[in-house]
Amino acid sequence: MRGRALTMVLWSAVAFAGGACATQPDPEAANADAASASFDARDFNGIWQGATQDLTEHLLPGEEIVLTEYGAQRYRAIDHAKFPGNTCLPYGPNRGMAATNPYMVVQTPETIAVLTEHIDYRVFYMNEKAHPDDILDYPEWMGHSIGRWEGDTLVVDTVAIRPESWLDRGGLEHSDKLHLIERFQKTSADAFTWTVTVEDPVFFVKPWTYRLDVERLDFPRLIPDRCDDNEVDAQYMQPTPGAIHTNPPKMPGN
């Protein structure tokens, strides 16, 4: 009896120990969960990338791009040889933040700066309630942006964008009436969504909205990409007509 009792005690101890081991949490998973749960939803400092050539691939469900008569005229006449980036001109905010080149966000309570590898920048003025009265008289390639917080979502209002820039590489253009509302929302410590509503009554019948998923890059620094340092092709460019979009805009009357 004593031997049987001792055997049962030993088996019980082994079973208990095995069960305890089976239910022990994975330290790495626990650390990852803790990091995800504790990230600062308002901290966008770092180097990021959310690239696409074609904004029509990222339209939100139910969204569509409907061109005005003038917008359709320009769309039918698009020539990729005239893309501003081909001659080393700045990209503008839409294309600049969706290019393959990454960008760096540098954040303070008063301003948030977006520095691109294309040697350009945006500044979100967080303490301004409205755009200056004369801002439309002084358009910039990246426009004038004011920001505010809606909970943990950064909302940016941008106007006064020079009309030479393109919205994407596929051939979407805009006028000097372009108005952007952007929403930056962290989804984890290393990712956020960039949701943009495009309003331009000269080119589009109604506003439309797209969204890109943006990821943090493990880069120690930006590497400036000075187009003029390496540009050798502009003089050889040939006309390349025809916009390239997965979901082409609707033409007037369609």
PDB file of C-alpha atoms in Angstrom:
ATOM      1  CA  MET A   1       0.000   0.000   0.000  1.00  0.00           C
ATOM      2  CA  ARG A   2       2.759   2.387   0.911  1.00  0.00           C
ATOM      3  CA  GLY A   3       4.461   1.792  -2.484  1.00  0.00           C
ATOM      4  CA  ARG A   4       1.205   2.277  -4.380  1.00  0.00           C
ATOM      5  CA  ALA A   5       0.462   5.478  -2.456  1.00  0.00           C
ATOM      6  CA  LEU A   6       3.938   6.827  -3.158  1.00  0.00           C
ATOM      7  CA  THR A   7       3.528   6.029  -6.865  1.00  0.00           C
ATOM      8  CA  MET A   8       0.184   7.878  -6.987  1.00  0.00           C
ATOM      9  CA  VAL A   9       1.704  10.928  -5.286  1.00  0.00           C
ATOM     10  CA  LEU A  10       4.590  10.999  -7.770  1.00  0.00           C
ATOM     11  CA  TRP A  11       2.252  10.674 -10.776  1.00  0.00           C
ATOM     12  CA  SER A  12       0.057  13.455  -9.421  1.00  0.00           C
ATOM     13  CA  ALA A  13       3.082  15.723  -9.041  1.00  0.00           C
ATOM     14  CA  VAL A  14       4.205  15.005 -12.586  1.00  0.00           C
ATOM     15  CA  ALA A  15       0.711  15.634 -13.966  1.00  0.00           C
ATOM     16  CA  PHE A  16       0.422  18.886 -12.010  1.00  0.00           C
ATOM     17  CA  ALA A  17       3.833  20.044 -13.208  1.00  0.00           C
ATOM     18  CA  GLY A  18       3.036  19.130 -16.812  1.00  0.00           C
ATOM     19  CA  GLY A  19      -0.259  20.989 -16.673  1.00  0.00           C
ATOM     20  CA  ALA A  20       1.417  24.028 -15.212  1.00  0.00           C
ATOM     21  CA  CYS A  21       4.023  24.015 -17.986  1.00  0.00           C
ATOM     22  CA  ALA A  22       1.360  23.671 -20.658  1.00  0.00           C
ATOM     23  CA  THR A  23      -0.434  26.764 -19.452  1.00  0.00           C
ATOM     24  CA  GLN A  24       2.624  28.995 -19.024  1.00  0.00           C
ATOM     25  CA  PRO A  25       2.356  32.107 -21.269  1.00  0.00           C
ATOM     26  CA  ASP A  26       4.850  32.699 -24.052  1.00  0.00           C
ATOM     27  CA  PRO A  27       7.102  35.546 -22.786  1.00  0.00           C
ATOM     28  CA  GLU A  28       7.689  36.913 -26.298  1.00  0.00           C
ATOM     29  CA  ALA A  29       3.981  36.909 -27.111  1.00  0.00           C
ATOM     30  CA  ALA A  30       3.224  38.554 -23.799  1.00  0.00           C
ATOM     31  CA  ASN A  31       5.797  41.269 -24.465  1.00  0.00           C
ATOM     32  CA  ALA A  32       4.403  41.851 -27.942  1.00  0.00           C
ATOM     33  CA  ASP A  33       0.862  42.112 -26.608  1.00  0.00           C
ATOM     34  CA  ALA A  34       1.998  44.538 -23.933  1.00  0.00           C
ATOM     35  CA  ALA A  35       3.799  46.707 -26.480  1.00  0.00           C
ATOM     36  CA  SER A  36       0.778  46.724 -28.768  1.00  0.00           C
ATOM     37  CA  ALA A  37      -1.532  47.646 -25.925  1.00  0.00           C
ATOM     38  CA  SER A  38       0.695  50.440 -24.657  1.00  0.00           C
ATOM     39  CA  PHE A  39       1.636  52.264 -27.884  1.00  0.00           C
ATOM     40  CA  ASP A  40       1.050  55.999 -28.043  1.00  0.00           C
ATOM     41  CA  ALA A  41      -1.767  56.543 -30.541  1.00  0.00           C
ATOM     42  CA  ARG A  42      -0.746  60.180 -30.985  1.00  0.00           C
ATOM     43  CA  ASP A  43       2.936  59.570 -31.658  1.00  0.00           C
ATOM     44  CA  PHE A  44       3.759  59.517 -35.390  1.00  0.00           C
ATOM     45  CA  ASN A  45       7.478  60.189 -35.075  1.00  0.00           C
ATOM     46  CA  GLY A  46       9.559  57.917 -37.284  1.00  0.00           C
ATOM     47  CA  ILE A  47      10.147  56.851 -40.888  1.00  0.00           C
ATOM     48  CA  TRP A  48       7.140  55.520 -42.798  1.00  0.00           C
ATOM     49  CA  GLN A  49       6.053  54.220 -46.178  1.00  0.00           C
ATOM     50  CA  GLY A  50       2.689  53.610 -47.801  1.00  0.00           C
ATOM     51  CA  ALA A  51       3.302  53.352 -51.540  1.00  0.00           C
ATOM     52  CA  THR A  52       0.984  53.075 -54.534  1.00  0.00           C
ATOM     53  CA  GLN A  53       0.990  54.178 -58.155  1.00  0.00           C
ATOM     54  CA  ASP A  54      -2.797  54.085 -58.496  1.00  0.00           C
ATOM     55  CA  LEU A  55      -5.147  55.721 -55.988  1.00  0.00           C
ATOM     56  CA  THR A  56      -8.190  54.113 -57.588  1.00  0.00           C
ATOM     57  CA  GLU A  57      -7.080  50.767 -56.124  1.00  0.00           C
ATOM     58  CA  HIS A  58      -7.558  52.197 -52.630  1.00  0.00           C
ATOM     59  CA  LEU A  59     -10.994  53.791 -52.826  1.00  0.00           C
ATOM     60  CA  LEU A  60     -13.144  53.098 -49.794  1.00  0.00           C
ATOM     61  CA  PRO A  61     -16.162  50.813 -50.347  1.00  0.00           C
ATOM     62  CA  GLY A  62     -18.925  52.656 -52.161  1.00  0.00           C
ATOM     63  CA  GLU A  63     -16.615  55.461 -53.306  1.00  0.00           C
ATOM     64  CA  GLU A  64     -16.231  56.451 -56.946  1.00  0.00           C
ATOM     65  CA  ILE A  65     -14.434  59.128 -58.912  1.00  0.00           C
ATOM     66  CA  VAL A  66     -16.734  61.073 -61.241  1.00  0.00           C
ATOM     67  CA  LEU A  67     -15.100  63.592 -63.567  1.00  0.00           C
ATOM     68  CA  THR A  68     -16.529  66.925 -64.655  1.00  0.00           C
ATOM     69  CA  GLU A  69     -16.538  67.835 -68.352  1.00  0.00           C
ATOM     70  CA  TYR A  70     -13.243  69.629 -67.900  1.00  0.00           C
ATOM     71  CA  GLY A  71     -11.811  66.831 -65.767  1.00  0.00           C
ATOM     72  CA  ALA A  72     -12.733  64.296 -68.446  1.00  0.00           C
ATOM     73  CA  GLN A  73     -11.102  66.433 -71.122  1.00  0.00           C
ATOM     74  CA  ARG A  74      -7.867  66.533 -69.166  1.00  0.00           C
ATOM     75  CA  TYR A  75      -8.053  62.835 -68.306  1.00  0.00           C
ATOM     76  CA  ARG A  76      -8.407  61.829 -71.963  1.00  0.00           C
ATOM     77  CA  ALA A  77      -5.408  63.983 -72.877  1.00  0.00           C
ATOM     78  CA  ILE A  78      -3.063  62.760 -70.134  1.00  0.00           C
ATOM     79  CA  ASP A  79       0.539  62.286 -71.190  1.00  0.00           C
ATOM     80  CA  HIS A  80       2.838  60.475 -68.763  1.00  0.00           C
ATOM     81  CA  ALA A  81       5.843  62.218 -70.263  1.00  0.00           C
ATOM     82  CA  LYS A  82       4.485  65.389 -68.629  1.00  0.00           C
ATOM     83  CA  PHE A  83       4.389  63.958 -65.113  1.00  0.00           C
ATOM     84  CA  PRO A  84       6.051  66.684 -62.994  1.00  0.00           C
ATOM     85  CA  GLY A  85       8.375  64.211 -61.325  1.00  0.00           C
ATOM     86  CA  ASN A  86       9.917  63.366 -64.685  1.00  0.00           C
ATOM     87  CA  THR A  87      11.473  66.820 -64.789  1.00  0.00           C
ATOM     88  CA  CYS A  88      12.390  66.875 -61.101  1.00  0.00           C
ATOM     89  CA  LEU A  89       9.469  69.025 -59.960  1.00  0.00           C
ATOM     90  CA  PRO A  90       7.961  68.295 -56.520  1.00  0.00           C
ATOM     91  CA  TYR A  91       5.280  65.632 -56.191  1.00  0.00           C
ATOM     92  CA  GLY A  92       2.622  67.428 -54.148  1.00  0.00           C
ATOM     93  CA  PRO A  93       1.048  65.959 -50.985  1.00  0.00           C
ATOM     94  CA  ASN A  94      -0.955  63.085 -52.466  1.00  0.00           C
ATOM     95  CA  ARG A  95       1.742  61.635 -54.666  1.00  0.00           C
ATOM     96  CA  GLY A  96       4.541  62.640 -52.303  1.00  0.00           C
ATOM     97  CA  MET A  97       3.159  60.541 -49.442  1.00  0.00           C
ATOM     98  CA  ALA A  98       2.307  57.571 -51.656  1.00  0.00           C
ATOM     99  CA  ALA A  99       5.614  57.283 -53.514  1.00  0.00           C
ATOM    100  CA  THR A 100       8.037  54.404 -53.074  1.00  0.00           C
ATOM    101  CA  ASN A 101      10.404  56.752 -51.270  1.00  0.00           C
ATOM    102  CA  PRO A 102       9.810  56.819 -47.499  1.00  0.00           C
ATOM    103  CA  TYR A 103       9.182  59.926 -45.440  1.00  0.00           C
ATOM    104  CA  MET A 104       9.972  60.988 -41.902  1.00  0.00           C
ATOM    105  CA  VAL A 105       7.514  62.485 -39.423  1.00  0.00           C
ATOM    106  CA  VAL A 106       8.949  64.866 -36.830  1.00  0.00           C
ATOM    107  CA  GLN A 107       6.377  65.860 -34.254  1.00  0.00           C
ATOM    108  CA  THR A 108       6.027  68.602 -31.656  1.00  0.00           C
ATOM    109  CA  PRO A 109       2.895  69.906 -29.899  1.00  0.00           C
ATOM    110  CA  GLU A 110       2.840  72.987 -32.156  1.00  0.00           C
ATOM    111  CA  THR A 111       3.821  71.534 -35.538  1.00  0.00           C
ATOM    112  CA  ILE A 112       4.142  68.194 -37.285  1.00  0.00           C
ATOM    113  CA  ALA A 113       6.629  68.038 -40.157  1.00  0.00           C
ATOM    114  CA  VAL A 114       6.686  65.440 -42.927  1.00  0.00           C
ATOM    115  CA  LEU A 115      10.108  65.245 -44.598  1.00  0.00           C
ATOM    116  CA  THR A 116      10.347  63.337 -47.862  1.00  0.00           C
ATOM    117  CA  GLU A 117      13.347  61.802 -49.558  1.00  0.00           C
ATOM    118  CA  HIS A 118      12.468  63.930 -52.587  1.00  0.00           C
ATOM    119  CA  ILE A 119      13.831  66.950 -50.707  1.00  0.00           C
ATOM    120  CA  ASP A 120      10.427  68.382 -49.917  1.00  0.00           C
ATOM    121  CA  TYR A 121       8.377  68.831 -46.790  1.00  0.00           C
ATOM    122  CA  ARG A 122       4.942  69.432 -45.323  1.00  0.00           C
ATOM    123  CA  VAL A 123       4.131  71.259 -42.090  1.00  0.00           C
ATOM    124  CA  PHE A 124       0.891  70.700 -40.156  1.00  0.00           C
ATOM    125  CA  TYR A 125       0.235  73.766 -37.994  1.00  0.00           C
ATOM    126  CA  MET A 126      -1.506  72.422 -34.909  1.00  0.00           C
ATOM    127  CA  ASN A 127      -2.311  75.768 -33.257  1.00  0.00           C
ATOM    128  CA  GLU A 128      -4.064  77.424 -36.193  1.00  0.00           C
ATOM    129  CA  LYS A 129      -7.855  77.297 -36.406  1.00  0.00           C
ATOM    130  CA  ALA A 130      -8.136  78.462 -40.021  1.00  0.00           C
ATOM    131  CA  HIS A 131      -5.990  79.021 -43.090  1.00  0.00           C
ATOM    132  CA  PRO A 132      -4.634  82.564 -43.570  1.00  0.00           C
ATOM    133  CA  ASP A 133      -6.979  84.777 -45.580  1.00  0.00           C
ATOM    134  CA  ASP A 134      -4.454  85.299 -48.364  1.00  0.00           C
ATOM    135  CA  ILE A 135      -3.105  81.741 -48.524  1.00  0.00           C
ATOM    136  CA  LEU A 136      -4.693  80.991 -51.909  1.00  0.00           C
ATOM    137  CA  ASP A 137      -2.606  83.797 -53.382  1.00  0.00           C
ATOM    138  CA  TYR A 138       0.562  81.935 -52.417  1.00  0.00           C
ATOM    139  CA  PRO A 139       0.088  78.285 -53.444  1.00  0.00           C
ATOM    140  CA  GLU A 140       2.813  75.780 -52.649  1.00  0.00           C
ATOM    141  CA  TRP A 141       3.623  72.355 -54.062  1.00  0.00           C
ATOM    142  CA  MET A 142       2.652  70.796 -50.730  1.00  0.00           C
ATOM    143  CA  GLY A 143      -0.047  73.329 -49.895  1.00  0.00           C
ATOM    144  CA  HIS A 144      -0.871  74.854 -46.516  1.00  0.00           C
ATOM    145  CA  SER A 145      -1.996  72.449 -43.782  1.00  0.00           C
ATOM    146  CA  ILE A 146      -3.617  72.921 -40.387  1.00  0.00           C
ATOM    147  CA  GLY A 147      -4.076  69.985 -38.022  1.00  0.00           C
ATOM    148  CA  ARG A 148      -6.202  69.059 -35.050  1.00  0.00           C
ATOM    149  CA  TRP A 149      -6.892  66.025 -32.902  1.00  0.00           C
ATOM    150  CA  GLU A 150     -10.218  64.216 -32.922  1.00  0.00           C
ATOM    151  CA  GLY A 151      -9.638  61.791 -30.080  1.00  0.00           C
ATOM    152  CA  ASP A 152      -6.506  59.913 -31.163  1.00  0.00           C
ATOM    153  CA  THR A 153      -7.013  60.664 -34.868  1.00  0.00           C
ATOM    154  CA  LEU A 154      -4.893  63.368 -36.454  1.00  0.00           C
ATOM    155  CA  VAL A 155      -7.050  65.371 -38.885  1.00  0.00           C
ATOM    156  CA  VAL A 156      -5.290  67.602 -41.422  1.00  0.00           C
ATOM    157  CA  ASP A 157      -6.948  70.207 -43.661  1.00  0.00           C
ATOM    158  CA  THR A 158      -4.888  71.235 -46.718  1.00  0.00           C
ATOM    159  CA  VAL A 159      -5.484  73.903 -49.389  1.00  0.00           C
ATOM    160  CA  ALA A 160      -3.428  76.158 -51.691  1.00  0.00           C
ATOM    161  CA  ILE A 161      -1.771  73.280 -53.561  1.00  0.00           C
ATOM    162  CA  ARG A 162      -0.138  74.128 -56.866  1.00  0.00           C
ATOM    163  CA  PRO A 163      -2.144  72.613 -59.758  1.00  0.00           C
ATOM    164  CA  GLU A 164       0.942  71.323 -61.584  1.00  0.00           C
ATOM    165  CA  SER A 165       1.195  68.349 -59.231  1.00  0.00           C
ATOM    166  CA  TRP A 166      -0.592  65.057 -59.922  1.00  0.00           C
ATOM    167  CA  LEU A 167      -2.676  63.125 -57.422  1.00  0.00           C
ATOM    168  CA  ASP A 168      -1.104  59.816 -58.463  1.00  0.00           C
ATOM    169  CA  ARG A 169       1.236  58.324 -61.036  1.00  0.00           C
ATOM    170  CA  GLY A 170      -1.665  56.885 -63.031  1.00  0.00           C
ATOM    171  CA  GLY A 171      -2.721  60.285 -64.346  1.00  0.00           C
ATOM    172  CA  LEU A 172      -5.185  61.921 -61.940  1.00  0.00           C
ATOM    173  CA  GLU A 173      -4.744  65.685 -61.994  1.00  0.00           C
ATOM    174  CA  HIS A 174      -6.336  68.523 -60.032  1.00  0.00           C
ATOM    175  CA  SER A 175      -6.876  72.282 -60.065  1.00  0.00           C
ATOM    176  CA  ASP A 176      -5.939  75.082 -57.684  1.00  0.00           C
ATOM    177  CA  LYS A 177      -9.293  74.472 -55.944  1.00  0.00           C
ATOM    178  CA  LEU A 178      -8.078  71.150 -54.518  1.00  0.00           C
ATOM    179  CA  HIS A 179      -9.017  70.659 -50.861  1.00  0.00           C
ATOM    180  CA  LEU A 180      -7.806  67.658 -48.866  1.00  0.00           C
ATOM    181  CA  ILE A 181      -9.044  66.300 -45.547  1.00  0.00           C
ATOM    182  CA  GLU A 182      -6.606  63.679 -44.233  1.00  0.00           C
ATOM    183  CA  ARG A 183      -7.001  61.378 -41.249  1.00  0.00           C
ATOM    184  CA  PHE A 184      -4.018  59.649 -39.689  1.00  0.00           C
ATOM    185  CA  GLN A 185      -4.966  56.859 -37.284  1.00  0.00           C
ATOM    186  CA  LYS A 186      -2.484  54.558 -35.564  1.00  0.00           C
ATOM    187  CA  THR A 187      -3.438  50.876 -35.686  1.00  0.00           C
ATOM    188  CA  SER A 188      -0.345  49.661 -33.835  1.00  0.00           C
ATOM    189  CA  ALA A 189       3.024  50.979 -32.754  1.00  0.00           C
ATOM    190  CA  ASP A 190       4.347  50.397 -36.271  1.00  0.00           C
ATOM    191  CA  ALA A 191       1.381  51.088 -38.538  1.00  0.00           C
ATOM    192  CA  PHE A 192      -1.303  53.639 -39.281  1.00  0.00           C
ATOM    193  CA  THR A 193      -4.012  54.288 -41.847  1.00  0.00           C
ATOM    194  CA  TRP A 194      -3.942  57.402 -44.005  1.00  0.00           C
ATOM    195  CA  THR A 195      -7.443  58.264 -45.185  1.00  0.00           C
ATOM    196  CA  VAL A 196      -7.807  61.133 -47.653  1.00  0.00           C
ATOM    197  CA  THR A 197     -10.923  62.879 -48.932  1.00  0.00           C
ATOM    198  CA  VAL A 198     -10.325  64.702 -52.221  1.00  0.00           C
ATOM    199  CA  GLU A 199     -12.524  67.660 -53.121  1.00  0.00           C
ATOM    200  CA  ASP A 200     -12.013  69.644 -56.330  1.00  0.00           C
ATOM    201  CA  PRO A 201     -15.148  70.946 -58.102  1.00  0.00           C
ATOM    202  CA  VAL A 202     -13.138  71.807 -61.214  1.00  0.00           C
ATOM    203  CA  PHE A 203     -12.108  68.191 -61.868  1.00  0.00           C
ATOM    204  CA  PHE A 204     -14.565  66.066 -59.864  1.00  0.00           C
ATOM    205  CA  VAL A 205     -18.351  66.098 -59.596  1.00  0.00           C
ATOM    206  CA  LYS A 206     -18.199  65.104 -55.925  1.00  0.00           C
ATOM    207  CA  PRO A 207     -15.592  64.386 -53.248  1.00  0.00           C
ATOM    208  CA  TRP A 208     -14.055  60.915 -53.062  1.00  0.00           C
ATOM    209  CA  THR A 209     -12.055  59.098 -50.403  1.00  0.00           C
ATOM    210  CA  TYR A 210      -9.200  56.620 -50.458  1.00  0.00           C
ATOM    211  CA  ARG A 211      -7.157  54.923 -47.757  1.00  0.00           C
ATOM    212  CA  LEU A 212      -3.589  53.596 -47.608  1.00  0.00           C
ATOM    213  CA  ASP A 213      -2.028  51.348 -44.990  1.00  0.00           C
ATOM    214  CA  VAL A 214       1.280  52.824 -43.861  1.00  0.00           C
ATOM    215  CA  GLU A 215       4.056  50.912 -42.097  1.00  0.00           C
ATOM    216  CA  ARG A 216       7.063  51.990 -40.075  1.00  0.00           C
ATOM    217  CA  LEU A 217      10.421  51.289 -41.701  1.00  0.00           C
ATOM    218  CA  ASP A 218      13.406  50.161 -39.687  1.00  0.00           C
ATOM    219  CA  PHE A 219      15.661  52.794 -41.227  1.00  0.00           C
ATOM    220  CA  PRO A 220      18.119  54.857 -39.184  1.00  0.00           C
ATOM    221  CA  ARG A 221      17.764  57.886 -41.461  1.00  0.00           C
ATOM    222  CA  LEU A 222      16.424  59.201 -44.752  1.00  0.00           C
ATOM    223  CA  ILE A 223      18.636  59.096 -47.829  1.00  0.00           C
ATOM    224  CA  PRO A 224      17.966  62.301 -49.816  1.00  0.00           C
ATOM    225  CA  ASP A 225      16.950  61.639 -53.409  1.00  0.00           C
ATOM    226  CA  ARG A 226      17.949  64.738 -55.364  1.00  0.00           C
ATOM    227  CA  CYS A 227      16.416  64.176 -58.755  1.00  0.00           C
ATOM    228  CA  ASP A 228      18.558  66.811 -60.467  1.00  0.00           C
ATOM    229  CA  ASP A 229      21.718  65.001 -59.406  1.00  0.00           C
ATOM    230  CA  ASN A 230      20.910  62.015 -61.613  1.00  0.00           C
ATOM    231  CA  GLU A 231      18.430  63.301 -64.213  1.00  0.00           C
ATOM    232  CA  VAL A 232      19.521  62.330 -67.726  1.00  0.00           C
ATOM    233  CA  ASP A 233      16.253  61.282 -69.384  1.00  0.00           C
ATOM    234  CA  ALA A 234      14.063  64.395 -69.684  1.00  0.00           C
ATOM    235  CA  GLN A 235      15.443  65.390 -73.082  1.00  0.00           C
ATOM    236  CA  TYR A 236      14.674  61.950 -74.495  1.00  0.00           C
ATOM    237  CA  MET A 237      11.107  61.571 -73.229  1.00  0.00           C
ATOM    238  CA  GLN A 238       8.503  60.683 -75.815  1.00  0.00           C
ATOM    239  CA  PRO A 239       4.727  61.254 -75.560  1.00  0.00           C
ATOM    240  CA  THR A 240       3.095  58.457 -73.585  1.00  0.00           C
ATOM    241  CA  PRO A 241      -0.669  59.034 -73.748  1.00  0.00           C
ATOM    242  CA  GLY A 242      -3.344  57.301 -71.737  1.00  0.00           C
ATOM    243  CA  ALA A 243      -4.105  57.289 -68.013  1.00  0.00           C
ATOM    244  CA  ILE A 244      -3.468  53.979 -66.216  1.00  0.00           C
ATOM    245  CA  HIS A 245      -6.000  53.109 -63.504  1.00  0.00           C
ATOM    246  CA  THR A 246      -7.456  49.847 -62.262  1.00  0.00           C
ATOM    247  CA  ASN A 247     -10.795  51.556 -61.586  1.00  0.00           C
ATOM    248  CA  PRO A 248     -10.983  54.400 -64.123  1.00  0.00           C
ATOM    249  CA  PRO A 249     -13.017  57.472 -63.189  1.00  0.00           C
ATOM    250  CA  LYS A 250     -16.540  57.808 -64.509  1.00  0.00           C
ATOM    251  CA  MET A 251     -16.993  60.150 -67.414  1.00  0.00           C
ATOM    252  CA  PRO A 252     -19.785  62.759 -67.551  1.00  0.00           C
ATOM    253  CA  GLY A 253     -23.125  61.225 -68.436  1.00  0.00           C
ATOM    254  CA  ASN A 254     -22.120  57.646 -67.512  1.00  0.00           C
TER     255      ASN A 254
END
